[in-house]
Coordinates of C-alpha atoms in Angstrom, one line a residue:
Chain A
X362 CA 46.7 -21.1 -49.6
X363 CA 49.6 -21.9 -51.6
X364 CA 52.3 -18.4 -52.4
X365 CA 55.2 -17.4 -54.6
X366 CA 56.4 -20.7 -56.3
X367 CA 54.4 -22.7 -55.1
X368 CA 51.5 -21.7 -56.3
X369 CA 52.9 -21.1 -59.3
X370 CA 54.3 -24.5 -60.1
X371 CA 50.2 -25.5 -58.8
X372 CA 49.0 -22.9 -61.5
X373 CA 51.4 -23.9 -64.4
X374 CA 51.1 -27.8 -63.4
X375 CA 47.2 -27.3 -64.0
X376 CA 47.1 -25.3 -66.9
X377 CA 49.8 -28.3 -68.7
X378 CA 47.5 -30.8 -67.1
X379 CA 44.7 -28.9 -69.3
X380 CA 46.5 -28.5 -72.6
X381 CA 47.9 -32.4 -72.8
X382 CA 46.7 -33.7 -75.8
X383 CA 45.3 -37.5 -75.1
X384 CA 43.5 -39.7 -77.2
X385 CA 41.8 -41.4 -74.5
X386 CA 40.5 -38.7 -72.8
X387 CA 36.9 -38.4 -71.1
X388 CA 34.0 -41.2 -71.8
X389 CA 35.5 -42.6 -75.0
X390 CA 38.4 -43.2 -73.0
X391 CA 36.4 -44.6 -69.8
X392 CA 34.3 -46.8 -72.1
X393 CA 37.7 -48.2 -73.7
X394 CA 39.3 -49.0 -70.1
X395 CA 35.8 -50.6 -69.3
X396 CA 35.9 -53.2 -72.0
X397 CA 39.4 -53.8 -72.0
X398 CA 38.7 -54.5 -68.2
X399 CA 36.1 -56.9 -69.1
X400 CA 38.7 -59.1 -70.4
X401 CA 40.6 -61.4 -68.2
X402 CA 43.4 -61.8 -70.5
X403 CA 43.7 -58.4 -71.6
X404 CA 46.8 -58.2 -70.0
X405 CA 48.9 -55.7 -71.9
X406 CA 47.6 -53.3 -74.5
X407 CA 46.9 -53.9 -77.8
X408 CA 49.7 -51.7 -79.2
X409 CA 52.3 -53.4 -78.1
X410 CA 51.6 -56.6 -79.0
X411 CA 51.4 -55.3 -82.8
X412 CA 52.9 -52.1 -83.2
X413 CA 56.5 -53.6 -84.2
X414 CA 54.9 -55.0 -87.2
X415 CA 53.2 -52.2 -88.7
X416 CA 56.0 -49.8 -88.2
X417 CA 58.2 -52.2 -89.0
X418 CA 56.7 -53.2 -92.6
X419 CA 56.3 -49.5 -93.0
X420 CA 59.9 -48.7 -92.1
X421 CA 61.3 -51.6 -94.5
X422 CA 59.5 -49.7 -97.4
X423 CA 60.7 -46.8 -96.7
X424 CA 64.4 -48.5 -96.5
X425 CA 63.7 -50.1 -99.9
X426 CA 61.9 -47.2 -102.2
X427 CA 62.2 -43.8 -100.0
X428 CA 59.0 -43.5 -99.2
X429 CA 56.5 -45.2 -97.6
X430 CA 54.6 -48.0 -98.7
X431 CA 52.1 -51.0 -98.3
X432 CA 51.5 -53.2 -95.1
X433 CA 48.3 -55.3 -93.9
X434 CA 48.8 -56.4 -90.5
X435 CA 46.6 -59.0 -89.3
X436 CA 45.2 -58.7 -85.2
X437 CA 42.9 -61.0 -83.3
X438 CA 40.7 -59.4 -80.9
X439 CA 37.1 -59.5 -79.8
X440 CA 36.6 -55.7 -80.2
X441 CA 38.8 -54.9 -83.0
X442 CA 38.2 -51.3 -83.7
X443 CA 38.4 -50.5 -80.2
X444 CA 41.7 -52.2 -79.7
X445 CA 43.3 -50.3 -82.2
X446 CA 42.3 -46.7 -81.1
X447 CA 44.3 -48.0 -78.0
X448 CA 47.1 -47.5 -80.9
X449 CA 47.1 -43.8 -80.7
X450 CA 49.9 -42.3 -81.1
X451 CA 52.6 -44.3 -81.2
X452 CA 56.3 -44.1 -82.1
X453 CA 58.6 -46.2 -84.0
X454 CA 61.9 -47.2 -83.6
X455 CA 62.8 -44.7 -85.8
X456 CA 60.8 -41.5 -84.9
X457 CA 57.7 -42.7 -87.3
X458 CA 54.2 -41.9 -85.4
X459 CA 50.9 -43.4 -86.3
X460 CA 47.9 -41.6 -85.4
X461 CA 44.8 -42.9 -86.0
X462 CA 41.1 -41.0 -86.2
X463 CA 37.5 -42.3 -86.8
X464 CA 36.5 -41.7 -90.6
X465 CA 32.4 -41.6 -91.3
X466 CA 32.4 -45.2 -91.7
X467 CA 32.1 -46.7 -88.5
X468 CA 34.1 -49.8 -89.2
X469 CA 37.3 -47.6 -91.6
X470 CA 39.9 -45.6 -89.3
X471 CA 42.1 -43.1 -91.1
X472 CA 45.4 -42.9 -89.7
X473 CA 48.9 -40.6 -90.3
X474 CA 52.0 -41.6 -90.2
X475 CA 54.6 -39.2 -89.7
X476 CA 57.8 -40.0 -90.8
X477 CA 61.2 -39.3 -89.8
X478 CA 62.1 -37.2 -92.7
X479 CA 58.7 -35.1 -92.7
X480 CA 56.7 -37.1 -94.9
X481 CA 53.5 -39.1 -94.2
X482 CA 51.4 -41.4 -95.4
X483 CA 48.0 -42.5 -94.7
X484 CA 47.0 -45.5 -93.2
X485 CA 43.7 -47.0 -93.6
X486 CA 42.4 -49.4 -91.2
X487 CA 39.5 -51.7 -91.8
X488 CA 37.8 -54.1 -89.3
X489 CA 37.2 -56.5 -92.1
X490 CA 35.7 -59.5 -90.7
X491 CA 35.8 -59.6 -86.8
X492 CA 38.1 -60.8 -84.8
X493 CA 40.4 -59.9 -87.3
X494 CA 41.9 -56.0 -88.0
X495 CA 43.8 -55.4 -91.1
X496 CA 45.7 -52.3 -92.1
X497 CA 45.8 -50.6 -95.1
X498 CA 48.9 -48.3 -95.4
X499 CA 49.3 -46.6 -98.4
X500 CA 51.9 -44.6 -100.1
X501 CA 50.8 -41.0 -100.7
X502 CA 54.0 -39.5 -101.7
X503 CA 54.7 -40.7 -104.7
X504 CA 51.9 -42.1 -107.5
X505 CA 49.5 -42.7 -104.8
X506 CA 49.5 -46.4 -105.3
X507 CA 50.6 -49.2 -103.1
X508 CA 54.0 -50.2 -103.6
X509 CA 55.4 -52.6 -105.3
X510 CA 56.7 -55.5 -103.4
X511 CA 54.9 -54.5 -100.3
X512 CA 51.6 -55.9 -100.7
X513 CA 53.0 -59.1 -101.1
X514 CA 52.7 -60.7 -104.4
X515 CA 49.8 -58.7 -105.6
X516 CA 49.1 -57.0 -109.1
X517 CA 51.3 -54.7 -110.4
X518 CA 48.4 -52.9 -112.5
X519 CA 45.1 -52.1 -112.3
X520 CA 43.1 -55.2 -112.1
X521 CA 41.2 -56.9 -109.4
X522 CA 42.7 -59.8 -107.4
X523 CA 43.0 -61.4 -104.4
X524 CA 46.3 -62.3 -102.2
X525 CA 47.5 -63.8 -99.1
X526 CA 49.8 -61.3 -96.6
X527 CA 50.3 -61.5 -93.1
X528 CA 48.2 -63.8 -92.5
X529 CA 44.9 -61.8 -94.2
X530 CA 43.5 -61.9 -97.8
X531 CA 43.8 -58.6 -99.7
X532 CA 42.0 -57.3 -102.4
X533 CA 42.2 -54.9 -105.1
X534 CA 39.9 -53.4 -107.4
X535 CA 40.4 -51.4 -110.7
X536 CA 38.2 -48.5 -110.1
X537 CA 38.8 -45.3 -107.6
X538 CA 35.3 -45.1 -107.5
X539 CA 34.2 -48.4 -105.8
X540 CA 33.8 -47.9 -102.2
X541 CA 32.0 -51.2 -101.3
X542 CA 32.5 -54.8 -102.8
X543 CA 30.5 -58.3 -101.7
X544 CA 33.6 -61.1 -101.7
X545 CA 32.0 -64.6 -101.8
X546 CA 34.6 -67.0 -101.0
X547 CA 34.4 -70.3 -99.5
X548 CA 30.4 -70.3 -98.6
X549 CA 31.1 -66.8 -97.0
X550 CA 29.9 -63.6 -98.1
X551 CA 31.2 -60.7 -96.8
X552 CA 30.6 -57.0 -97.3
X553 CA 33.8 -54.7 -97.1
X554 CA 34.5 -51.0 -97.5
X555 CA 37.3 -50.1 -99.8
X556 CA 39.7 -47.7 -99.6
X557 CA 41.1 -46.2 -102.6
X558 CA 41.0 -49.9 -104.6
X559 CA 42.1 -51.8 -101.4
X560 CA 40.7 -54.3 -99.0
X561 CA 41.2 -56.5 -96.8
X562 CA 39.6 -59.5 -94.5
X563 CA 40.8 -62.5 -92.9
X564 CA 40.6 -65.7 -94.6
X565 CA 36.9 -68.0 -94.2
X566 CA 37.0 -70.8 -91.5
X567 CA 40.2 -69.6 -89.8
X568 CA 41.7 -71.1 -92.4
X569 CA 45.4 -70.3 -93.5
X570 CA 45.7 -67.1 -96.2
X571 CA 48.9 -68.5 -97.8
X572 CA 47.4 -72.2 -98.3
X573 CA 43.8 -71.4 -99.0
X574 CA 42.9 -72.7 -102.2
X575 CA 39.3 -71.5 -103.6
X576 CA 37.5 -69.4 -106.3
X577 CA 36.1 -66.5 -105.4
X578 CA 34.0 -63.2 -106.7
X579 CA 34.2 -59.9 -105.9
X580 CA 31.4 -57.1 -106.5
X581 CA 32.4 -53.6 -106.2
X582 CA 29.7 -50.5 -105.7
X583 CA 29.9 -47.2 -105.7
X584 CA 29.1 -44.9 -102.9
X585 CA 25.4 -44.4 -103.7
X586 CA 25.2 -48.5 -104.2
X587 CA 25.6 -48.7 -107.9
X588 CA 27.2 -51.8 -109.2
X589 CA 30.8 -51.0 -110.8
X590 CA 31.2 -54.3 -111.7
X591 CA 32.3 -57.9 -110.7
X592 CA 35.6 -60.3 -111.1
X593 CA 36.7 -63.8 -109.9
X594 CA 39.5 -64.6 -108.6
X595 CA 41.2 -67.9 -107.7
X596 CA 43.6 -68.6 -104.6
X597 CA 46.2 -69.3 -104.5
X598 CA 47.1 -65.9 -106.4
X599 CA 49.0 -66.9 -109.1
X600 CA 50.5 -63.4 -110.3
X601 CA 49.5 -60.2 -112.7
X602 CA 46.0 -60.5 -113.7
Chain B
X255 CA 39.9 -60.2 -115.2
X256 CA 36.2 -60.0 -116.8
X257 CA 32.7 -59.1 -115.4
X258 CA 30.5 -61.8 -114.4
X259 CA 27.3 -61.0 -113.9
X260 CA 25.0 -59.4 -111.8
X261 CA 24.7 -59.4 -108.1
X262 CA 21.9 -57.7 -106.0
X263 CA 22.9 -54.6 -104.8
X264 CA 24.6 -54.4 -101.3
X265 CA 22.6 -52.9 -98.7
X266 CA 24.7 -52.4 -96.0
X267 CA 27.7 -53.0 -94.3
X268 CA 27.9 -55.5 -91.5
X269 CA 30.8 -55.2 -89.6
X270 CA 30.1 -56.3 -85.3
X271 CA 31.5 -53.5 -83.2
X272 CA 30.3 -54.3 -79.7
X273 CA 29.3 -51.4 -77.7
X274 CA 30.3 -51.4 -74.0
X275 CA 28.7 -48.4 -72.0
X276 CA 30.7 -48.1 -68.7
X277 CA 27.7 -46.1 -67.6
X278 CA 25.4 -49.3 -68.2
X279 CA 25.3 -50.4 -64.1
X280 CA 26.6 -48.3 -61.3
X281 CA 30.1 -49.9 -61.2
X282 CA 30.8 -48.7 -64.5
X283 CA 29.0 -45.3 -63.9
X284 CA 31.1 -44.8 -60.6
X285 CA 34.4 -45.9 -62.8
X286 CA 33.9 -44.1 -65.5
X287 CA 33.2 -40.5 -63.2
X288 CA 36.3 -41.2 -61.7
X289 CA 38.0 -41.8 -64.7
X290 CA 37.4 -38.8 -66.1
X291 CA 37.4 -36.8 -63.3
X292 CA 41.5 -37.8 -63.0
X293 CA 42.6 -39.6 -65.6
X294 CA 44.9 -36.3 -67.0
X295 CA 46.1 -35.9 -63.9
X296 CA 47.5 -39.8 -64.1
X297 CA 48.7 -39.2 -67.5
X298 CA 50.7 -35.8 -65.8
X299 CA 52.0 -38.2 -63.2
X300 CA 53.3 -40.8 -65.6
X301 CA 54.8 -38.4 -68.1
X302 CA 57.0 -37.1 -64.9
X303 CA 58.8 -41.0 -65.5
X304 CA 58.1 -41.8 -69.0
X305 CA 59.2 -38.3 -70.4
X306 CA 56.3 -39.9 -73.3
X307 CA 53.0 -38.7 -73.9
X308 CA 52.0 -41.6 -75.5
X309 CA 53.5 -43.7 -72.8
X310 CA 52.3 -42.4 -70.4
X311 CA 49.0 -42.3 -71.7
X312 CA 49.6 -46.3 -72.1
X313 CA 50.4 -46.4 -68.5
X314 CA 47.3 -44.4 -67.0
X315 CA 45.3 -46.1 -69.4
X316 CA 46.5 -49.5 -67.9
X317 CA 46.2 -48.4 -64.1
X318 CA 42.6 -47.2 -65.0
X319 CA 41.6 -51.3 -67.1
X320 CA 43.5 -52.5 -63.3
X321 CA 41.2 -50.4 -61.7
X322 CA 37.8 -51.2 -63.1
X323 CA 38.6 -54.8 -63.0
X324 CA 39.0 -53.9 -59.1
X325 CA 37.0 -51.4 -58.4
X326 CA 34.1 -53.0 -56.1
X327 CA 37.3 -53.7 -53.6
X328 CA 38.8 -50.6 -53.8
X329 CA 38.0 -48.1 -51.4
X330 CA 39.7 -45.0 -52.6
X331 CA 39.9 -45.6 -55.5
X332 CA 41.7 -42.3 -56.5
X333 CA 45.1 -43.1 -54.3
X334 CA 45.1 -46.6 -55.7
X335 CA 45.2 -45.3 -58.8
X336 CA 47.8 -43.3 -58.4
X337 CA 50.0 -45.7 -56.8
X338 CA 49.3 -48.1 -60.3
X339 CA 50.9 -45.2 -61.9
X340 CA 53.5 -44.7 -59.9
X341 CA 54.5 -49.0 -59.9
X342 CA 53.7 -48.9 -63.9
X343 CA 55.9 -46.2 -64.6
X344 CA 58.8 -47.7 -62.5
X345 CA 58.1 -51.1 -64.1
X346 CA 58.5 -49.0 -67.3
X347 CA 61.7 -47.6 -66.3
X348 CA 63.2 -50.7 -65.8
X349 CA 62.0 -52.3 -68.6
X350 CA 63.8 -49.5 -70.7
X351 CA 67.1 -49.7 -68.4
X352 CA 67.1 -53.5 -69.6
X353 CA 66.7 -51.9 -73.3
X354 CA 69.5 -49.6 -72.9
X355 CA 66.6 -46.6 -74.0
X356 CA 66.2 -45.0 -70.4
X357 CA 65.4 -41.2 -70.8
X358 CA 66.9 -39.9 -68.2
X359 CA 65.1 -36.4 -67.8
X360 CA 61.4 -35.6 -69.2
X361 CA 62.0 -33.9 -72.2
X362 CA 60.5 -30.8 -73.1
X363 CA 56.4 -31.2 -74.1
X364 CA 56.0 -29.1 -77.1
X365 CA 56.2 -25.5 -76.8
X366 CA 52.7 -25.2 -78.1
X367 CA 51.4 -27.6 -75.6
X368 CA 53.1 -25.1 -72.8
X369 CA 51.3 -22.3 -71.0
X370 CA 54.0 -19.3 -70.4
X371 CA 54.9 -20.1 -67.3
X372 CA 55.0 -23.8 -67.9
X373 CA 58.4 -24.0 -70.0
X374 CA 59.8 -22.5 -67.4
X375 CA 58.3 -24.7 -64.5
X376 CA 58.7 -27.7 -66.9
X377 CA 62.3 -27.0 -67.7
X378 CA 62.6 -26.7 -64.1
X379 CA 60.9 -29.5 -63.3
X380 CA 63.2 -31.6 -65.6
X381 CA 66.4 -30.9 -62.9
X382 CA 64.4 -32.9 -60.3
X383 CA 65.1 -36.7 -59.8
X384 CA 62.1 -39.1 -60.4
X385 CA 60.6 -39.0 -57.1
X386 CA 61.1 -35.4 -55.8
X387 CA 58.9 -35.2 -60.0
X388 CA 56.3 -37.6 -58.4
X389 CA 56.2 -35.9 -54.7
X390 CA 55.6 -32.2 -56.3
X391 CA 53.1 -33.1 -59.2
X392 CA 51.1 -35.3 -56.0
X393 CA 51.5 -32.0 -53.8
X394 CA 50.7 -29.6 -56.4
X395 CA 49.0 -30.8 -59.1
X396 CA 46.6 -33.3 -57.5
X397 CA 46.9 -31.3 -54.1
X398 CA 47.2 -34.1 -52.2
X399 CA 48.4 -34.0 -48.0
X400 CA 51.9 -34.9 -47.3
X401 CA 50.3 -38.3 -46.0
X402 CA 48.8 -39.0 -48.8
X403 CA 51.7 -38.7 -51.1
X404 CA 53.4 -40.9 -48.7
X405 CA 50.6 -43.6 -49.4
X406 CA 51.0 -43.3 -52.9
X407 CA 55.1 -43.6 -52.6
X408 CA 55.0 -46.0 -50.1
X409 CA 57.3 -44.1 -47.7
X410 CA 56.5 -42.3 -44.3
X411 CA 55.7 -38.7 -44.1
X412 CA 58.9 -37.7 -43.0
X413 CA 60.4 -39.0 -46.2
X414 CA 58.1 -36.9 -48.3
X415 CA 58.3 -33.8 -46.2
X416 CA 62.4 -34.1 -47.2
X417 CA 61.7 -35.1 -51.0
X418 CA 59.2 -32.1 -51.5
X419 CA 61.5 -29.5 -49.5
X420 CA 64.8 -30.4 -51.5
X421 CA 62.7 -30.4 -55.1
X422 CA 61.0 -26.9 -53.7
X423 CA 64.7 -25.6 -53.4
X424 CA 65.8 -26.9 -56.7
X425 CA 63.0 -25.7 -58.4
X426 CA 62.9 -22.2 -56.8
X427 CA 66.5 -22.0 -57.8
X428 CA 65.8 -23.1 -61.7
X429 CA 63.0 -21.0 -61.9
X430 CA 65.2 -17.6 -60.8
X431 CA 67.6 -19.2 -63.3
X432 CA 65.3 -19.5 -66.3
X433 CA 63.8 -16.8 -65.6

């Protein structure tokens, strides 16, 4: 039976051991050390092979406009959604945090970042098209859109298109309201949630985003399934629609 | 850019997320108990090096994947777990002594995070060097024997006895300080 301070430091050490505040706590975190285990060439976590270049495009917005802005970061994994909860929370070289939480679509992941200065911005995270991940990050500080010059070279207005970054294809649609769209591109047809006009999947055939040449079509729905309406486009991306 | 036409209307979403249930056969079941049954407690020990939540959340979370990948060898599985997250952490520290970035003490968890009596033990604990941290969160936290600890350390006994003694003296001394 443990007295005087030392059973206090066992009491307090318990009660911090209580309050920590994990994100891989419990089964969801066992079942995410299971699979990870299942892979022999897991060998370091998924964070840290692409953490730098997340934070890093988001920190070189925030260098260039004051606020955050737009990244897609591409990541090859067999379990993609999985890998990236493994994300949670992380820290930037300069104080910025990302943490990440399930949204009601099974395959979108909301994240925060917190920013050195106080401000955040959300990050949406799409498993587009396994094995690839791509990342979303949007401004919400300023006029809610993307910014410019950080999605690549994508439009500069509201119109539908599709462009090369990081290695993934991103998309855009003109209307808030579409939360679906069908892309059909090179014999492929792929069915991608969008978040707030943006999506994102990696290029057909493992073929190269910045070289792929093709036409393409894009169908956006609503939420209940309604069709909004439907574009080409043509890669490469030759500018402003 | 112009509409082109109709297009049946999407059905669903089909996006592959694989589902892997470590409670499928009994290896996973017996992981996954254990696992939960101590993975805070790892997380604790690894913060006493890292000074990082999230770190040190890395690090349990890469003792527990070494672990299950062993874990039909291991025969206490607990202690060897333990010992991961003690070798992690140090590989960590030296990996951030070669970046220049060492912490040198834990910093403070957030208040919040802090039961009443835990700034005060924490702040304490903070005056401790690395391994007197480990010895006492082992003895007190995870109320582990003297023998144990000095498995998990990899040192005797006798080396334990001295580094939980010391801390015990430092820490009484903090405590009537902060207090």
């Amino acid at each position: 039976m443990l007295e005087g301070a030392e059973a206090r430091i066992a009491v307090s050490l318990r009660e911090i051991r209580a309050g920590l505040p994990l994100a891989h706590d419990g089964d969801p975190g066992a079942r995410e050390a299971y699979a990870r285990a299942q892979r022999p060439h897991s060998r370091s976590s998924p964070r840290r092979r692409w953490s730098g270049a997340l934070l890093a495009s988001v920190l070189v917005g925030l260098g260039a406009s004051g606020v955050a802005v737009a990244a897609v970061v591409s990541h090859a994994g067999s379990d993609p959604v999985h890998d990236f909860f493994w994300g949670v929370p992380q820290k930037g070289p300069h104080g910025g945090r990302l943490a990440v939480q399930p949204s009601e679509e099974p395959h979108v992941l909301v994240a925060t970042v917190t920013l050195p200065d106080a401000q955040h911005a959300s990050v949406y995270v799409s498993a587009a098209h396994e094995p690839a991940v791509c990342l979303l990050v949007q401004n919400t500080l300023g006029d809610g859109s993307v910014g410019q010059g950080t999605c690549g070279d994508g439009p500069q207005d509201n119109s539908a298109a599709v462009w090369p970054m990081s290695g993934v294809l991103v998309g855009a649609v003109p209307d808030t309201t579409i939360s679906r769209v069908r892309v059909t591109l090179g014999g492929q047809n792929l069915e991608l949630a969008v978040v707030d006009r943006y999506f994102a999947f990696a290029p057909p055939d493992n073929a190269s985003a910045s070289t792929l040449v093709g036409q393409g079509q894009i169908v956006g729905y609503d939420s209940s399934g309604n069709r909004i309406g439907t574009w080409a486009f043509s890669l490469p991306y030759s500018g402003r629609s | 850019m112009e509409p082109i036409g109709y297009v049946k209307r999407l059905v669903s979403v089909t996006i592959t997320s694989r589902e892997i249930s470590p409670g499928s056969d009994s290896a996973g079941g017996a992981f996954a108990e254990v696992y939960c049954r101590m993975y805070r407690s790892l997380v604790l020990l690894a913060y006493a090096t890292t000074a990082s939540v999230p770190e040190a959340e890395d690090i349990a979370q890469d003792a527990c994947v070494q672990l299950c990948r062993a874990f039909d060898r291991i025969r206490m599985p607990e202690a060897w777990a333990r010992r991961a997250v003690i070798s992690l952490s140090t590989s960590w520290v030296r990996r951030r002594e070669r970046e220049r970035m060492l912490f040198a003490q834990p910093t403070a968890l957030p208040a919040a995070l802090l039961p009443e009596d835990g700034v005060i033990v924490w702040n304490a604990l903070t005056s401790l060097s690395v391994r007197q941290r480990q010895a006492i969160l082992l003895r007190y936290e995870a109320d582990l024997s003297e023998r144990e600890i000095a498995t998990i350390l990899g040192c005797r006994p006798g080396t334990v006895k001295s580094l939980l003694s010391r801390a015990l003296d430092t820490l009484r001394k903090e405590m009537e300080d902060y207090a």
